[in-house]
């Protein structure tokens, strides 16, 4: 993984959030006063958010499973006809247990949980994991979304190590979406990539991630790639599902049964 260590400070957006900001700063080992900070992890009415501190910076990024894009996709996203649903093997009577080993902002995991899958999420970057934790706790407090959030379990740390030392029943499906120069032209994705690339870089350990996933998954591994990108080095996918901008490479091990 190639990433720098950008300077980050934690700040409350109002005096009433000072105590919570102090707790996050302590947990993440970050300063609250840092004039030369490049980013601010802000605590406010809407929860936790990450803001780039420069002229003309895009607005903050946060994890929101209750409103906005996640709510729209929950209501109008196409249900089990979505390509991601087909990729992980969702069928009538089949809702596999999924491990999303590269969780990011949890969007794909939330879609799968919405469709009825139990999903474990792994995120290794502490700031992104904090945004996820905050988003999940707000989702758990919302009457409409709590039942979906209850199917999501966040694990923090290095996905390769966590998969190699997995405790308990293995996931039926391991889902990977390694950081890659995505071709997605949407403004939202561009904004997030600009914010997160300094923290996470590109996943140069994708082949090791795939190898660990193939070792752990009981039924299949699914890798999301930009449509024209090569498959990850290592085992060859059994087949692929192709969409407009992305592709799902599927590595089958065993048939999913109802």
PDB file of C-alpha atoms in Angstrom:
ATOM      1  CA  UNK A   1       0.000   0.000   0.000  1.00  0.00           C
ATOM      2  CA  UNK A   2       1.384   3.381  -0.910  1.00  0.00           C
ATOM      3  CA  UNK A   3       0.016   6.183   1.226  1.00  0.00           C
ATOM      4  CA  UNK A   4       1.384   9.196   3.015  1.00  0.00           C
ATOM      5  CA  UNK A   5       0.440  10.249   6.528  1.00  0.00           C
ATOM      6  CA  UNK A   6      -1.510  13.481   6.111  1.00  0.00           C
ATOM      7  CA  UNK A   7      -1.782  15.820   9.098  1.00  0.00           C
ATOM      8  CA  UNK A   8      -5.199  15.607  10.732  1.00  0.00           C
ATOM      9  CA  UNK A   9      -6.787  17.431  13.654  1.00  0.00           C
ATOM     10  CA  UNK A  10     -10.074  16.695  15.424  1.00  0.00           C
ATOM     11  CA  UNK A  11     -12.473  19.607  15.920  1.00  0.00           C
ATOM     12  CA  UNK A  12     -15.996  20.124  17.276  1.00  0.00           C
ATOM     13  CA  UNK A  13     -18.358  22.090  15.008  1.00  0.00           C
ATOM     14  CA  UNK A  14     -20.027  23.613  18.087  1.00  0.00           C
ATOM     15  CA  UNK A  15     -19.011  23.887  21.763  1.00  0.00           C
ATOM     16  CA  UNK A  16     -21.576  21.208  22.694  1.00  0.00           C
ATOM     17  CA  UNK A  17     -19.532  18.625  20.733  1.00  0.00           C
ATOM     18  CA  UNK A  18     -16.219  19.421  22.436  1.00  0.00           C
ATOM     19  CA  UNK A  19     -16.331  16.418  24.792  1.00  0.00           C
ATOM     20  CA  UNK A  20     -17.079  13.927  21.992  1.00  0.00           C
ATOM     21  CA  UNK A  21     -14.350  15.492  19.835  1.00  0.00           C
ATOM     22  CA  UNK A  22     -11.934  15.022  22.738  1.00  0.00           C
ATOM     23  CA  UNK A  23     -12.881  11.338  22.994  1.00  0.00           C
ATOM     24  CA  UNK A  24     -12.284  10.743  19.271  1.00  0.00           C
ATOM     25  CA  UNK A  25      -8.962  12.598  19.415  1.00  0.00           C
ATOM     26  CA  UNK A  26      -7.860  10.383  22.300  1.00  0.00           C
ATOM     27  CA  UNK A  27      -9.037   7.150  20.646  1.00  0.00           C
ATOM     28  CA  UNK A  28      -7.350   7.958  17.339  1.00  0.00           C
ATOM     29  CA  UNK A  29      -4.231   9.541  18.841  1.00  0.00           C
ATOM     30  CA  UNK A  30      -4.850  12.822  16.978  1.00  0.00           C
ATOM     31  CA  UNK A  31      -4.303  16.433  18.102  1.00  0.00           C
ATOM     32  CA  UNK A  32      -7.133  18.913  18.532  1.00  0.00           C
ATOM     33  CA  UNK A  33      -4.972  21.955  17.883  1.00  0.00           C
ATOM     34  CA  UNK A  34      -2.829  21.804  14.749  1.00  0.00           C
ATOM     35  CA  UNK A  35      -2.544  24.935  12.622  1.00  0.00           C
ATOM     36  CA  UNK A  36      -0.831  23.154   9.720  1.00  0.00           C
ATOM     37  CA  UNK A  37      -3.366  20.290   9.537  1.00  0.00           C
ATOM     38  CA  UNK A  38      -4.362  19.253   6.005  1.00  0.00           C
ATOM     39  CA  UNK A  39      -7.584  17.556   7.141  1.00  0.00           C
ATOM     40  CA  UNK A  40     -10.071  17.996   9.977  1.00  0.00           C
ATOM     41  CA  UNK A  41     -12.097  15.177  11.487  1.00  0.00           C
ATOM     42  CA  UNK A  42     -15.156  17.157  12.527  1.00  0.00           C
ATOM     43  CA  UNK A  43     -17.779  16.263  15.126  1.00  0.00           C
ATOM     44  CA  UNK A  44     -21.201  17.862  14.811  1.00  0.00           C
ATOM     45  CA  UNK A  45     -24.957  17.521  14.528  1.00  0.00           C
ATOM     46  CA  UNK A  46     -24.664  15.078  11.620  1.00  0.00           C
ATOM     47  CA  UNK A  47     -22.059  12.862  13.305  1.00  0.00           C
ATOM     48  CA  UNK A  48     -18.441  12.447  12.258  1.00  0.00           C
ATOM     49  CA  UNK A  49     -17.093  13.838   8.981  1.00  0.00           C
ATOM     50  CA  UNK A  50     -13.745  14.314   7.267  1.00  0.00           C
ATOM     51  CA  UNK A  51     -13.020  17.686   5.696  1.00  0.00           C
ATOM     52  CA  UNK A  52     -10.094  18.622   3.450  1.00  0.00           C
ATOM     53  CA  UNK A  53      -8.693  21.975   4.623  1.00  0.00           C
ATOM     54  CA  UNK A  54      -7.758  23.867   1.484  1.00  0.00           C
ATOM     55  CA  UNK A  55      -9.247  26.591  -0.695  1.00  0.00           C
ATOM     56  CA  UNK A  56     -11.951  25.242  -3.026  1.00  0.00           C
ATOM     57  CA  UNK A  57     -11.997  21.916  -1.135  1.00  0.00           C
ATOM     58  CA  UNK A  58     -15.110  19.783  -1.754  1.00  0.00           C
ATOM     59  CA  UNK A  59     -17.552  19.374   1.129  1.00  0.00           C
ATOM     60  CA  UNK A  60     -16.981  16.845   3.912  1.00  0.00           C
ATOM     61  CA  UNK A  61     -17.307  13.090   3.542  1.00  0.00           C
ATOM     62  CA  UNK A  62     -19.218  11.032   6.085  1.00  0.00           C
ATOM     63  CA  UNK A  63     -20.952   7.677   6.248  1.00  0.00           C
ATOM     64  CA  UNK A  64     -24.724   8.032   6.065  1.00  0.00           C
ATOM     65  CA  UNK A  65     -26.840   4.891   5.763  1.00  0.00           C
ATOM     66  CA  UNK A  66     -30.067   6.681   6.716  1.00  0.00           C
ATOM     67  CA  UNK A  67     -30.446   9.459   4.147  1.00  0.00           C
ATOM     68  CA  UNK A  68     -29.013  10.514   0.796  1.00  0.00           C
ATOM     69  CA  UNK A  69     -27.590   8.022  -1.709  1.00  0.00           C
ATOM     70  CA  UNK A  70     -27.879   5.002   0.613  1.00  0.00           C
ATOM     71  CA  UNK A  71     -31.569   5.662   1.273  1.00  0.00           C
ATOM     72  CA  UNK A  72     -32.265   6.147  -2.419  1.00  0.00           C
ATOM     73  CA  UNK A  73     -30.517   2.911  -3.320  1.00  0.00           C
ATOM     74  CA  UNK A  74     -32.275   1.075  -0.475  1.00  0.00           C
ATOM     75  CA  UNK A  75     -35.659   2.126  -1.870  1.00  0.00           C
ATOM     76  CA  UNK A  76     -35.033   2.160  -5.628  1.00  0.00           C
ATOM     77  CA  UNK A  77     -31.795   0.238  -6.161  1.00  0.00           C
ATOM     78  CA  UNK A  78     -33.207  -2.733  -8.026  1.00  0.00           C
ATOM     79  CA  UNK A  79     -33.204  -5.271  -5.183  1.00  0.00           C
ATOM     80  CA  UNK A  80     -31.753  -8.686  -5.896  1.00  0.00           C
ATOM     81  CA  UNK A  81     -31.582  -7.863  -9.616  1.00  0.00           C
ATOM     82  CA  UNK A  82     -28.510  -5.671  -8.955  1.00  0.00           C
ATOM     83  CA  UNK A  83     -25.256  -6.952 -10.358  1.00  0.00           C
ATOM     84  CA  UNK A  84     -23.587  -7.078  -6.935  1.00  0.00           C
ATOM     85  CA  UNK A  85     -26.432  -9.319  -5.710  1.00  0.00           C
ATOM     86  CA  UNK A  86     -25.894 -11.726  -8.585  1.00  0.00           C
ATOM     87  CA  UNK A  87     -22.125 -11.619  -8.055  1.00  0.00           C
ATOM     88  CA  UNK A  88     -22.312 -12.749  -4.413  1.00  0.00           C
ATOM     89  CA  UNK A  89     -24.889 -15.415  -5.284  1.00  0.00           C
ATOM     90  CA  UNK A  90     -28.132 -13.984  -3.899  1.00  0.00           C
ATOM     91  CA  UNK A  91     -31.052 -16.080  -5.206  1.00  0.00           C
ATOM     92  CA  UNK A  92     -34.501 -17.025  -3.900  1.00  0.00           C
ATOM     93  CA  UNK A  93     -33.892 -18.622  -0.503  1.00  0.00           C
ATOM     94  CA  UNK A  94     -30.138 -17.885  -0.607  1.00  0.00           C
ATOM     95  CA  UNK A  95     -28.628 -15.020   1.388  1.00  0.00           C
ATOM     96  CA  UNK A  96     -24.943 -15.868   1.846  1.00  0.00           C
ATOM     97  CA  UNK A  97     -22.853 -14.737   4.824  1.00  0.00           C
ATOM     98  CA  UNK A  98     -20.466 -12.184   3.346  1.00  0.00           C
ATOM     99  CA  UNK A  99     -17.158 -10.714   4.482  1.00  0.00           C
ATOM    100  CA  UNK A 100     -16.442  -7.357   2.816  1.00  0.00           C
ATOM    101  CA  UNK A 101     -12.680  -7.278   3.412  1.00  0.00           C
ATOM    102  CA  UNK A 102     -12.175  -3.790   1.896  1.00  0.00           C
ATOM    103  CA  UNK A 103     -15.134  -1.972   3.437  1.00  0.00           C
ATOM    104  CA  UNK A 104     -14.279   1.674   2.718  1.00  0.00           C
ATOM    105  CA  UNK A 105     -17.421   3.728   3.369  1.00  0.00           C
ATOM    106  CA  UNK A 106     -19.528   0.571   3.584  1.00  0.00           C
ATOM    107  CA  UNK A 107     -21.759   1.217   0.571  1.00  0.00           C
ATOM    108  CA  UNK A 108     -21.580  -2.235  -0.982  1.00  0.00           C
ATOM    109  CA  UNK A 109     -21.847  -3.910   2.429  1.00  0.00           C
ATOM    110  CA  UNK A 110     -24.978  -1.861   3.158  1.00  0.00           C
ATOM    111  CA  UNK A 111     -26.556  -2.923  -0.144  1.00  0.00           C
ATOM    112  CA  UNK A 112     -25.919  -6.592   0.697  1.00  0.00           C
ATOM    113  CA  UNK A 113     -27.246  -6.166   4.254  1.00  0.00           C
ATOM    114  CA  UNK A 114     -30.346  -4.430   2.840  1.00  0.00           C
ATOM    115  CA  UNK A 115     -30.924  -7.514   0.679  1.00  0.00           C
ATOM    116  CA  UNK A 116     -30.795  -9.755   3.767  1.00  0.00           C
ATOM    117  CA  UNK A 117     -27.145 -10.899   3.988  1.00  0.00           C
ATOM    118  CA  UNK A 118     -25.210 -10.960   7.258  1.00  0.00           C
ATOM    119  CA  UNK A 119     -22.121  -8.881   6.445  1.00  0.00           C
ATOM    120  CA  UNK A 120     -18.827  -8.491   8.307  1.00  0.00           C
ATOM    121  CA  UNK A 121     -16.820  -5.437   7.247  1.00  0.00           C
ATOM    122  CA  UNK A 122     -13.059  -4.998   7.600  1.00  0.00           C
ATOM    123  CA  UNK A 123     -11.464  -1.546   7.397  1.00  0.00           C
ATOM    124  CA  UNK A 124      -7.783  -1.005   8.149  1.00  0.00           C
ATOM    125  CA  UNK A 125      -7.525   2.790   7.877  1.00  0.00           C
ATOM    126  CA  UNK A 126      -8.417   4.104  11.374  1.00  0.00           C
ATOM    127  CA  UNK A 127     -10.091   7.334  10.185  1.00  0.00           C
ATOM    128  CA  UNK A 128     -12.298   5.545   7.660  1.00  0.00           C
ATOM    129  CA  UNK A 129     -13.109   2.906  10.292  1.00  0.00           C
ATOM    130  CA  UNK A 130     -14.139   5.747  12.643  1.00  0.00           C
ATOM    131  CA  UNK A 131     -16.473   7.211   9.987  1.00  0.00           C
ATOM    132  CA  UNK A 132     -17.949   3.730   9.462  1.00  0.00           C
ATOM    133  CA  UNK A 133     -18.433   3.129  13.186  1.00  0.00           C
ATOM    134  CA  UNK A 134     -20.174   6.491  13.513  1.00  0.00           C
ATOM    135  CA  UNK A 135     -22.410   5.799  10.481  1.00  0.00           C
ATOM    136  CA  UNK A 136     -23.376   2.369  11.810  1.00  0.00           C
ATOM    137  CA  UNK A 137     -24.246   3.727  15.253  1.00  0.00           C
ATOM    138  CA  UNK A 138     -26.522   6.385  13.707  1.00  0.00           C
ATOM    139  CA  UNK A 139     -28.098   3.729  11.474  1.00  0.00           C
ATOM    140  CA  UNK A 140     -28.724   1.518  14.520  1.00  0.00           C
ATOM    141  CA  UNK A 141     -30.679   4.381  16.125  1.00  0.00           C
ATOM    142  CA  UNK A 142     -32.970   4.876  13.102  1.00  0.00           C
ATOM    143  CA  UNK A 143     -36.279   3.001  13.112  1.00  0.00           C
ATOM    144  CA  UNK A 144     -36.181   2.195   9.377  1.00  0.00           C
ATOM    145  CA  UNK A 145     -32.528   1.218   9.101  1.00  0.00           C
ATOM    146  CA  UNK A 146     -31.782  -0.428  12.475  1.00  0.00           C
ATOM    147  CA  UNK A 147     -32.772  -3.875  11.214  1.00  0.00           C
ATOM    148  CA  UNK A 148     -30.261  -3.552   8.336  1.00  0.00           C
ATOM    149  CA  UNK A 149     -27.488  -2.158  10.550  1.00  0.00           C
ATOM    150  CA  UNK A 150     -27.991  -5.151  12.871  1.00  0.00           C
ATOM    151  CA  UNK A 151     -26.771  -7.410  10.039  1.00  0.00           C
ATOM    152  CA  UNK A 152     -23.497  -5.452   9.758  1.00  0.00           C
ATOM    153  CA  UNK A 153     -20.482  -6.096  11.988  1.00  0.00           C
ATOM    154  CA  UNK A 154     -17.402  -3.865  11.789  1.00  0.00           C
ATOM    155  CA  UNK A 155     -13.913  -5.291  12.303  1.00  0.00           C
ATOM    156  CA  UNK A 156     -10.886  -2.995  12.349  1.00  0.00           C
ATOM    157  CA  UNK A 157      -7.424  -4.011  11.234  1.00  0.00           C
ATOM    158  CA  UNK A 158      -5.429  -5.551   8.418  1.00  0.00           C
ATOM    159  CA  UNK A 159      -7.760  -7.701   6.306  1.00  0.00           C
ATOM    160  CA  UNK A 160      -5.044 -10.192   5.314  1.00  0.00           C
ATOM    161  CA  UNK A 161      -4.118 -10.864   8.963  1.00  0.00           C
ATOM    162  CA  UNK A 162      -7.744 -10.971  10.116  1.00  0.00           C
ATOM    163  CA  UNK A 163      -8.607 -13.467   7.364  1.00  0.00           C
ATOM    164  CA  UNK A 164      -5.577 -15.632   8.138  1.00  0.00           C
ATOM    165  CA  UNK A 165      -6.519 -15.771  11.831  1.00  0.00           C
ATOM    166  CA  UNK A 166     -10.303 -15.926  11.379  1.00  0.00           C
ATOM    167  CA  UNK A 167     -12.263 -17.079  14.416  1.00  0.00           C
ATOM    168  CA  UNK A 168     -15.545 -18.962  14.150  1.00  0.00           C
ATOM    169  CA  UNK A 169     -17.514 -19.988  11.085  1.00  0.00           C
ATOM    170  CA  UNK A 170     -15.906 -18.779   7.851  1.00  0.00           C
ATOM    171  CA  UNK A 171     -17.872 -16.471   5.548  1.00  0.00           C
ATOM    172  CA  UNK A 172     -19.457 -18.160   2.559  1.00  0.00           C
ATOM    173  CA  UNK A 173     -18.438 -15.266   0.315  1.00  0.00           C
ATOM    174  CA  UNK A 174     -15.482 -12.881   0.591  1.00  0.00           C
ATOM    175  CA  UNK A 175     -15.997  -9.627  -1.317  1.00  0.00           C
ATOM    176  CA  UNK A 176     -13.039  -7.453  -2.353  1.00  0.00           C
ATOM    177  CA  UNK A 177     -12.983  -4.001  -3.922  1.00  0.00           C
ATOM    178  CA  UNK A 178      -9.315  -2.979  -3.740  1.00  0.00           C
ATOM    179  CA  UNK A 179      -8.418   0.694  -4.136  1.00  0.00           C
ATOM    180  CA  UNK A 180      -7.555   1.205  -7.758  1.00  0.00           C
ATOM    181  CA  UNK A 181      -7.533   4.275 -10.007  1.00  0.00           C
ATOM    182  CA  UNK A 182     -11.315   3.995 -10.494  1.00  0.00           C
ATOM    183  CA  UNK A 183     -12.730   5.291 -13.744  1.00  0.00           C
ATOM    184  CA  UNK A 184     -16.016   6.284 -12.097  1.00  0.00           C
ATOM    185  CA  UNK A 185     -16.696   9.854 -13.191  1.00  0.00           C
ATOM    186  CA  UNK A 186     -19.397  10.674 -10.620  1.00  0.00           C
ATOM    187  CA  UNK A 187     -18.742  13.820  -8.597  1.00  0.00           C
ATOM    188  CA  UNK A 188     -19.271  11.948  -5.332  1.00  0.00           C
ATOM    189  CA  UNK A 189     -16.694   9.281  -6.098  1.00  0.00           C
ATOM    190  CA  UNK A 190     -14.210  11.892  -7.343  1.00  0.00           C
ATOM    191  CA  UNK A 191     -14.655  13.862  -4.111  1.00  0.00           C
ATOM    192  CA  UNK A 192     -14.106  10.791  -1.956  1.00  0.00           C
ATOM    193  CA  UNK A 193     -11.098   9.582  -3.927  1.00  0.00           C
ATOM    194  CA  UNK A 194      -9.492  13.001  -3.549  1.00  0.00           C
ATOM    195  CA  UNK A 195     -10.045  12.827   0.193  1.00  0.00           C
ATOM    196  CA  UNK A 196      -9.027   9.230   0.803  1.00  0.00           C
ATOM    197  CA  UNK A 197      -6.204   8.600  -1.628  1.00  0.00           C
ATOM    198  CA  UNK A 198      -3.671  10.411   0.636  1.00  0.00           C
ATOM    199  CA  UNK A 199      -4.653   8.020   3.464  1.00  0.00           C
ATOM    200  CA  UNK A 200      -4.986   4.703   1.679  1.00  0.00           C
ATOM    201  CA  UNK A 201      -3.034   4.908  -1.587  1.00  0.00           C
ATOM    202  CA  UNK A 202      -3.615   2.003  -3.981  1.00  0.00           C
ATOM    203  CA  UNK A 203      -3.860  -1.553  -2.676  1.00  0.00           C
ATOM    204  CA  UNK A 204      -0.527  -2.927  -3.787  1.00  0.00           C
ATOM    205  CA  UNK A 205      -1.174  -6.019  -1.666  1.00  0.00           C
ATOM    206  CA  UNK A 206      -4.264  -7.011  -3.681  1.00  0.00           C
ATOM    207  CA  UNK A 207      -2.730 -10.390  -4.756  1.00  0.00           C
ATOM    208  CA  UNK A 208      -2.107 -11.310  -1.091  1.00  0.00           C
ATOM    209  CA  UNK A 209      -5.623 -10.133  -0.233  1.00  0.00           C
ATOM    210  CA  UNK A 210      -7.054 -12.411  -2.939  1.00  0.00           C
ATOM    211  CA  UNK A 211      -4.975 -15.382  -1.779  1.00  0.00           C
ATOM    212  CA  UNK A 212      -6.157 -14.949   1.847  1.00  0.00           C
ATOM    213  CA  UNK A 213      -9.770 -14.568   0.669  1.00  0.00           C
ATOM    214  CA  UNK A 214      -9.609 -17.767  -1.408  1.00  0.00           C
ATOM    215  CA  UNK A 215      -8.196 -19.598   1.605  1.00  0.00           C
ATOM    216  CA  UNK A 216     -10.997 -18.380   3.918  1.00  0.00           C
ATOM    217  CA  UNK A 217     -14.223 -18.253   1.854  1.00  0.00           C
ATOM    218  CA  UNK A 218     -16.211 -21.473   1.940  1.00  0.00           C
ATOM    219  CA  UNK A 219     -18.132 -20.887  -1.322  1.00  0.00           C
ATOM    220  CA  UNK A 220     -16.770 -18.052  -3.471  1.00  0.00           C
ATOM    221  CA  UNK A 221     -14.668 -14.908  -3.699  1.00  0.00           C
ATOM    222  CA  UNK A 222     -15.934 -11.862  -5.602  1.00  0.00           C
ATOM    223  CA  UNK A 223     -13.607  -9.063  -6.738  1.00  0.00           C
ATOM    224  CA  UNK A 224     -14.957  -5.749  -8.024  1.00  0.00           C
ATOM    225  CA  UNK A 225     -12.763  -4.128 -10.689  1.00  0.00           C
ATOM    226  CA  UNK A 226     -12.995  -1.214 -13.096  1.00  0.00           C
ATOM    227  CA  UNK A 227     -14.456  -2.739 -16.266  1.00  0.00           C
ATOM    228  CA  UNK A 228     -11.264  -2.612 -18.350  1.00  0.00           C
ATOM    229  CA  UNK A 229      -8.773  -3.358 -15.552  1.00  0.00           C
ATOM    230  CA  UNK A 230      -6.863  -6.636 -15.571  1.00  0.00           C
ATOM    231  CA  UNK A 231      -7.797  -9.342 -13.058  1.00  0.00           C
ATOM    232  CA  UNK A 232      -5.741  -9.354  -9.844  1.00  0.00           C
ATOM    233  CA  UNK A 233      -2.513 -11.355 -10.124  1.00  0.00           C
ATOM    234  CA  UNK A 234      -2.892 -14.914  -8.863  1.00  0.00           C
ATOM    235  CA  UNK A 235      -5.677 -17.427  -9.351  1.00  0.00           C
ATOM    236  CA  UNK A 236      -7.803 -16.815 -12.445  1.00  0.00           C
ATOM    237  CA  UNK A 237     -11.499 -15.964 -11.997  1.00  0.00           C
ATOM    238  CA  UNK A 238     -13.999 -18.639 -13.035  1.00  0.00           C
ATOM    239  CA  UNK A 239     -16.217 -16.064 -14.752  1.00  0.00           C
ATOM    240  CA  UNK A 240     -17.083 -12.351 -14.703  1.00  0.00           C
ATOM    241  CA  UNK A 241     -20.172 -10.149 -14.704  1.00  0.00           C
ATOM    242  CA  UNK A 242     -19.670  -6.918 -16.599  1.00  0.00           C
ATOM    243  CA  UNK A 243     -21.488  -3.611 -16.103  1.00  0.00           C
ATOM    244  CA  UNK A 244     -21.073  -0.152 -17.609  1.00  0.00           C
ATOM    245  CA  UNK A 245     -18.135   0.984 -15.493  1.00  0.00           C
ATOM    246  CA  UNK A 246     -17.221  -1.985 -13.336  1.00  0.00           C
ATOM    247  CA  UNK A 247     -16.894  -5.735 -13.459  1.00  0.00           C
ATOM    248  CA  UNK A 248     -17.212  -8.521 -10.895  1.00  0.00           C
ATOM    249  CA  UNK A 249     -14.644 -11.321 -11.148  1.00  0.00           C
ATOM    250  CA  UNK A 250     -16.014 -14.461  -9.492  1.00  0.00           C
ATOM    251  CA  UNK A 251     -13.866 -17.252  -8.069  1.00  0.00           C
ATOM    252  CA  UNK A 252     -16.269 -20.128  -7.326  1.00  0.00           C
ATOM    253  CA  UNK A 253     -15.344 -22.847  -4.798  1.00  0.00           C
ATOM    254  CA  UNK A 254     -18.643 -24.517  -3.977  1.00  0.00           C
ATOM    255  CA  UNK A 255     -22.297 -24.132  -5.045  1.00  0.00           C
ATOM    256  CA  UNK A 256     -24.456 -22.007  -2.706  1.00  0.00           C
ATOM    257  CA  UNK A 257     -27.515 -23.996  -1.572  1.00  0.00           C
ATOM    258  CA  UNK A 258     -30.822 -22.717  -0.243  1.00  0.00           C
TER     259      UNK A 258
END
